[in-house]
Tab-separated table of C-alpha atoms in Angstrom:
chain	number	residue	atom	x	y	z
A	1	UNK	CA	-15.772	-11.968	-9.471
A	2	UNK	CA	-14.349	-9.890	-6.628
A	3	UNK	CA	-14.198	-6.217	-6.532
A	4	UNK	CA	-11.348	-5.165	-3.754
A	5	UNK	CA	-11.186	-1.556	-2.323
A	6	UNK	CA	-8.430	0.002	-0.651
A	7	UNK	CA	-9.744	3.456	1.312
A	8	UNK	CA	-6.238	5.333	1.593
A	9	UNK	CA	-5.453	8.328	3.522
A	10	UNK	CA	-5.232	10.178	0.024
A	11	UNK	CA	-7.431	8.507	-2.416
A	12	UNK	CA	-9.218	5.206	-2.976
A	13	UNK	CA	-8.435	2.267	-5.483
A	14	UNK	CA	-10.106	-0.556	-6.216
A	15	UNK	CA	-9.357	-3.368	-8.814
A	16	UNK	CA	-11.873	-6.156	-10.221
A	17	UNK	CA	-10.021	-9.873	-9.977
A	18	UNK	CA	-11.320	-12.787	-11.761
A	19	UNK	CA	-10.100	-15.546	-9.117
A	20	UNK	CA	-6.353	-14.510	-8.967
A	21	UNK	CA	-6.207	-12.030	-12.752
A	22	UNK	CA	-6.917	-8.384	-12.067
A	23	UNK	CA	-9.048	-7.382	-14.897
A	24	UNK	CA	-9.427	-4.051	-14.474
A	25	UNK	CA	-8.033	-0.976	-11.751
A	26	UNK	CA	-9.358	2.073	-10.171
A	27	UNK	CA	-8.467	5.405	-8.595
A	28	UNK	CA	-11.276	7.851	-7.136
A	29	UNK	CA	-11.796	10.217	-4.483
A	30	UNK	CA	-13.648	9.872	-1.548
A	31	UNK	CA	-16.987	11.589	-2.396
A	32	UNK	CA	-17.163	9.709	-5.318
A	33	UNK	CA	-16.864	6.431	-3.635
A	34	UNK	CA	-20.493	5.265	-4.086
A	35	UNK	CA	-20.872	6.256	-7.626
A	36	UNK	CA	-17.675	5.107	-8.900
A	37	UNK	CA	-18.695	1.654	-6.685
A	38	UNK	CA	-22.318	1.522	-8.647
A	39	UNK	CA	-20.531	2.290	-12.032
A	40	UNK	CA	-18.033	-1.058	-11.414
A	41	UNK	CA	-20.808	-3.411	-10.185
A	42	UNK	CA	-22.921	-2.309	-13.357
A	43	UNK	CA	-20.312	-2.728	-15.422
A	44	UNK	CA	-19.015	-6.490	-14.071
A	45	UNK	CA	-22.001	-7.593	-13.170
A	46	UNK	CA	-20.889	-10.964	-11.869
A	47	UNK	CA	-19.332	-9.268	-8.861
A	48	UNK	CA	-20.526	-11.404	-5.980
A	49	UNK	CA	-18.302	-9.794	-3.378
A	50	UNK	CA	-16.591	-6.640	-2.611
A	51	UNK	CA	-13.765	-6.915	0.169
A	52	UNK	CA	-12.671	-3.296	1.920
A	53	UNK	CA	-9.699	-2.906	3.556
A	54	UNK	CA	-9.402	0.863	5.113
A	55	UNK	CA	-7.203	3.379	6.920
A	56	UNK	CA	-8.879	6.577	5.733
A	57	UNK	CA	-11.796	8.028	6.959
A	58	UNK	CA	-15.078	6.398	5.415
A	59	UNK	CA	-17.521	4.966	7.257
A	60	UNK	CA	-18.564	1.551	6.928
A	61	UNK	CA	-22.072	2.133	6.980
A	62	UNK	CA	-21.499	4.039	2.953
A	63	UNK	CA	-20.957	0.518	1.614
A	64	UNK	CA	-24.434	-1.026	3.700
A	65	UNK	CA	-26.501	0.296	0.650
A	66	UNK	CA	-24.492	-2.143	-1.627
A	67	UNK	CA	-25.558	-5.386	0.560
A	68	UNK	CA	-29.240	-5.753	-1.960
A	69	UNK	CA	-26.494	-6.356	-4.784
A	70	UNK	CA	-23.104	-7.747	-3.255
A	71	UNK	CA	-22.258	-9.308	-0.068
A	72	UNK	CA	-19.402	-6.672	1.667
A	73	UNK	CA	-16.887	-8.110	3.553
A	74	UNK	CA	-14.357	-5.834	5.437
A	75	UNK	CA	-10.786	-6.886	6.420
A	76	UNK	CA	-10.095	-6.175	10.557
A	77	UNK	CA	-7.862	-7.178	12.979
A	78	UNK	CA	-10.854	-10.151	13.575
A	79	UNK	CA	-10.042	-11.794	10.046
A	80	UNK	CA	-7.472	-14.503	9.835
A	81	UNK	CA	-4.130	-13.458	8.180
A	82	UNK	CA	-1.016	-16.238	7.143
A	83	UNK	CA	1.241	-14.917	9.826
A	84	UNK	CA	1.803	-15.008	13.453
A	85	UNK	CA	1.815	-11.261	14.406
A	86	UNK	CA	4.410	-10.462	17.114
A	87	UNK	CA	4.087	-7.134	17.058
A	88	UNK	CA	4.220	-5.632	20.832
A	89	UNK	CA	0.816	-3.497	19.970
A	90	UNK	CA	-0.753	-5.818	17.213
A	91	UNK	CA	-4.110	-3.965	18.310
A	92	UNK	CA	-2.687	-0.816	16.375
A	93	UNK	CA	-0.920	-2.138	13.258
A	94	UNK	CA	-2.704	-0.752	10.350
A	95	UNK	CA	-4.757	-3.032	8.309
A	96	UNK	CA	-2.983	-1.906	5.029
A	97	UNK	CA	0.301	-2.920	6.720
A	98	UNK	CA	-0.707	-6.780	7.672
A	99	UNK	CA	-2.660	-6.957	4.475
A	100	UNK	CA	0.319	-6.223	2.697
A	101	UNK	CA	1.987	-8.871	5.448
A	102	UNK	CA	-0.469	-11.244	4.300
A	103	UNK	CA	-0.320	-10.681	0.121
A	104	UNK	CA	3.547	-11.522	0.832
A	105	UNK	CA	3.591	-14.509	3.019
A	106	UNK	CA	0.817	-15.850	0.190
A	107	UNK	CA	2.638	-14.496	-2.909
A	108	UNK	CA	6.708	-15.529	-1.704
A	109	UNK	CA	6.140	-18.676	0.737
A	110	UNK	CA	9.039	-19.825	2.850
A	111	UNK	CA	11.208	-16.544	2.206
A	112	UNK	CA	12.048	-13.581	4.133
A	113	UNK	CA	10.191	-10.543	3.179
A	114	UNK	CA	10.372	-6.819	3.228
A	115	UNK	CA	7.375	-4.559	1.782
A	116	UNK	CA	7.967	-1.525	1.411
A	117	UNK	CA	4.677	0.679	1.076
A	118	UNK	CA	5.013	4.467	-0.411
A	119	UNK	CA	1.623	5.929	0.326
A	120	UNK	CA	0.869	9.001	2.130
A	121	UNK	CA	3.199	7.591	5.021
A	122	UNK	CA	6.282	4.946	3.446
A	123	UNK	CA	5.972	1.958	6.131
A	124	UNK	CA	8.171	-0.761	6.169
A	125	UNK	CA	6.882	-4.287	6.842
A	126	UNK	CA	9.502	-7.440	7.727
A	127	UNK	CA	8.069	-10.935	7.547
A	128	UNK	CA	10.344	-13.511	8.113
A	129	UNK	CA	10.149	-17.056	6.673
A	130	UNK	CA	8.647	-18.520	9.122
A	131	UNK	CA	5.722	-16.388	8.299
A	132	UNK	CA	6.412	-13.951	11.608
A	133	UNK	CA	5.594	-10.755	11.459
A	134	UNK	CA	8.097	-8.586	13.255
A	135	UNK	CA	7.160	-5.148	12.476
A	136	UNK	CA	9.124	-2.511	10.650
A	137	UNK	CA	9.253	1.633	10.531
A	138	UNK	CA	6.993	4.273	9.629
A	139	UNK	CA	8.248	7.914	8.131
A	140	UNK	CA	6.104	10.903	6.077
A	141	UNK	CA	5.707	10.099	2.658
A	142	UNK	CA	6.978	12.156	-0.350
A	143	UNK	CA	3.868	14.347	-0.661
A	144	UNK	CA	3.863	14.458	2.924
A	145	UNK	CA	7.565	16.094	2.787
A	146	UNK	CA	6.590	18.480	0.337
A	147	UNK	CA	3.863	20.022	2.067
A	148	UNK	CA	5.322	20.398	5.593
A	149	UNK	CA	7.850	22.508	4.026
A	150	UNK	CA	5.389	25.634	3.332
A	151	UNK	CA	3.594	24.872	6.547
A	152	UNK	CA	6.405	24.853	8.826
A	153	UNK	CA	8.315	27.615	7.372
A	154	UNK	CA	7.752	31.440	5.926
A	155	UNK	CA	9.421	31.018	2.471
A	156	UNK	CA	9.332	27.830	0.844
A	157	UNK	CA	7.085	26.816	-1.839
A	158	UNK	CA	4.960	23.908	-2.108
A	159	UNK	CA	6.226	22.181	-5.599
A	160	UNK	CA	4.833	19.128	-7.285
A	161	UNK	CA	6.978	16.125	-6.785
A	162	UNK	CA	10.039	16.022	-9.256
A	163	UNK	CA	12.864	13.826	-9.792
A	164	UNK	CA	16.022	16.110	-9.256
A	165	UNK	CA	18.539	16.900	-12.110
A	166	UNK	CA	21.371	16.447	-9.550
A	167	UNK	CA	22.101	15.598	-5.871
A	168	UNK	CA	23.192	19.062	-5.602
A	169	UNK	CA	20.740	21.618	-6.635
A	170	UNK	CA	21.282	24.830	-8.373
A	171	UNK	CA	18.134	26.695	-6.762
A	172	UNK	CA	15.160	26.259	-4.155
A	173	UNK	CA	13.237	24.712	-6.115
A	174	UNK	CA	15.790	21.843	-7.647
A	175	UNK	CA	17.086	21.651	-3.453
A	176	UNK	CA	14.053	20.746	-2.414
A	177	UNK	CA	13.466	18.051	-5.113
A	178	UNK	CA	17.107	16.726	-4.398
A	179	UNK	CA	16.213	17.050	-0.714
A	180	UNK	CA	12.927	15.001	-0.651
A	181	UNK	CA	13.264	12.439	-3.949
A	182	UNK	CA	17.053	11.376	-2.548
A	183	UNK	CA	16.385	11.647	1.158
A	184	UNK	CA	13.338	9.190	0.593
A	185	UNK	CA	15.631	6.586	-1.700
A	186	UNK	CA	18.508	7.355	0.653
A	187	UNK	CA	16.069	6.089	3.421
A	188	UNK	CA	14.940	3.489	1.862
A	189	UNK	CA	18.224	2.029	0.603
A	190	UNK	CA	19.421	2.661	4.023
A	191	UNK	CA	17.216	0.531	5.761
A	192	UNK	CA	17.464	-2.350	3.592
A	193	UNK	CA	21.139	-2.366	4.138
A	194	UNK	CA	20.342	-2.291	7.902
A	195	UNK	CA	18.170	-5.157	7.076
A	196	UNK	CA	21.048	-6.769	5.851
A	197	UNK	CA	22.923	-6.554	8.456
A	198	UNK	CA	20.795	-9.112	10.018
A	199	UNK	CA	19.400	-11.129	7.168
A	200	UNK	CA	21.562	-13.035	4.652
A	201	UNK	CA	18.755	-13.021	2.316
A	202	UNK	CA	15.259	-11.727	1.790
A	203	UNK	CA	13.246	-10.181	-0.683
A	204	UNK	CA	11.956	-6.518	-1.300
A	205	UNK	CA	8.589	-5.650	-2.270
A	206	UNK	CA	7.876	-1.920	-3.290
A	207	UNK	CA	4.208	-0.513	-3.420
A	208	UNK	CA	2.156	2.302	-2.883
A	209	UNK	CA	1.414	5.484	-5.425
A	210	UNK	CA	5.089	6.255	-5.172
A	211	UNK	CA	6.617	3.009	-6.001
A	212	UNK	CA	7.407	3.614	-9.722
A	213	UNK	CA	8.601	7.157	-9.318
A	214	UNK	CA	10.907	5.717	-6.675
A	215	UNK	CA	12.033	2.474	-8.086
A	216	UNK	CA	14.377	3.867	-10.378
A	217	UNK	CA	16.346	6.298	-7.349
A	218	UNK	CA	17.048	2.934	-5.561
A	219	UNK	CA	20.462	0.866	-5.626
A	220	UNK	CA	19.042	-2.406	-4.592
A	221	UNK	CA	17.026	-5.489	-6.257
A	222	UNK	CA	13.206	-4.668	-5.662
A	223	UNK	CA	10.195	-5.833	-7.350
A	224	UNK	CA	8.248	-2.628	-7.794
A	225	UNK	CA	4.187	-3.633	-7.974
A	226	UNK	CA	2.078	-0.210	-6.970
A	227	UNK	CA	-0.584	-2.200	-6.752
A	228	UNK	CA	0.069	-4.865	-4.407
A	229	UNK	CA	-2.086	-4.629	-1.924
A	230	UNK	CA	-5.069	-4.392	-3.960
A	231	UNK	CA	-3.511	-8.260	-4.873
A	232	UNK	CA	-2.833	-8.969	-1.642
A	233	UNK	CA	-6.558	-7.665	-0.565
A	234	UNK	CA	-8.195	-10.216	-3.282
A	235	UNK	CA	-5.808	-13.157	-1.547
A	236	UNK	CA	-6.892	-12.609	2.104
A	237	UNK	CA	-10.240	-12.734	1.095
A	238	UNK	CA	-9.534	-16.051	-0.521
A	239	UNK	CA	-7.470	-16.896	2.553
A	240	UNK	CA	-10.366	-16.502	4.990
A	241	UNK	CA	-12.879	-18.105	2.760
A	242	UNK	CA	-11.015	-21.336	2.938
């Protein structure tokens, strides 16, 4: 068995696969990384090997306690991924984003692909099928958008995300739902039709926390998995072990 952890910006999830079946998912903070980690091993005990992929600040020497149990393997910009990354700075392209590269080039061979990941930051991914990675966009997430608004100005409120009742809202509070939850699927459906543009055909991959809250805002065909990359994590693994 293979326990996979993905250390966000936000939060940290982790999922247990039996070869290529997800058995069982996990969401945690930060400081309770070690004892939610210890609770999962003791409960599948045939974990043999934990693979960490990370963009958030944990340090890898948190998971070197774990090595008497587990062997710990952690994804870099060393590890071998499906692609050929032509990306100008590949040095600086997050590991989440060519993990997710990787989980679709694995998952959809021989197609053109677009992930879409709605985390803390929404990042766009575009893998074409000949399995090159050309790069994509970056923008502030939703809960990112909600909190600059208090921070960069006097009066706003901070508000828990909502979908709007209409486009055009009645009060503060409903305009800055309307604001946020359509610009963000405005965005998104707007750079998929840019995609277009250029590609007859390709499919759309949505993850991230926000994916199902978003899915239903958006115009175009998308299959909506939030927890993709924690897939996509267990199939690198597998990648590099062959």
């Amino acid at each position: 068995m293979i326990l996979t952890i993905d250390v966000g910006n936000t939060r940290i999830k982790a999922a247990v696969f039996e070869h290529n079946t997800a058995v069982e998912y996990f969401f945690f903070t930060k400081e309770e990384l070690l004892n939610q980690v210890h609770f999962i091993l003791n409960k599948f005990q045939k974990i043999e090997n934990i693979v960490v992929a990370s963009v958030g600040n944990v340090e890898k020497e948190l998971f070197l306690s774990l090595t008497v149990k587990v062997k710990i393997h952690f994804i870099s910009h060393e590890s071998h991924f499906p692609f050929t990354n032509l990306y100008s700075t590949p040095n600086t392209l997050g590991i989440d984003r060519m993990v997710l590269a990787a989980g679709a080039v694995l998952t959809y061979p021989k197609q053109n692909r677009l992930v879409i990941d709605a985390g803390t930051c929404i990042t766009y991914d575009f893998i074409d099928e000949n399995d090159n990675y050309l790069g994509g966009a970056i923008s502030p997430g939703v809960r990112l958008r909600y909190e600059s608004l208090p921070q960069y100005t006097a009066k706003l409120p901070l508000l828990t995300k909502k979908q709007p009742d209409n486009f055009i809202g009645n009060s503060t509070h409903e305009s800055i739902h309307s604001g946020i939850i359509n610009g963000v699927a405005l965005e998104i459906d707007g750079f998929i039709e840019l995609y277009k543009l250029q590609y007859a055909k390709f499919i759309i991959i949505l993850t991230g926390g926000d994916a199902d809250f978003l899915a239903v805002r958006l115009k175009n065909t998308i299959f909506a998995n939030s927890n993709f990359l924690l897939e996509s994590l267990n199939q690198t693994f597998q990648y590099n072990q062959k």
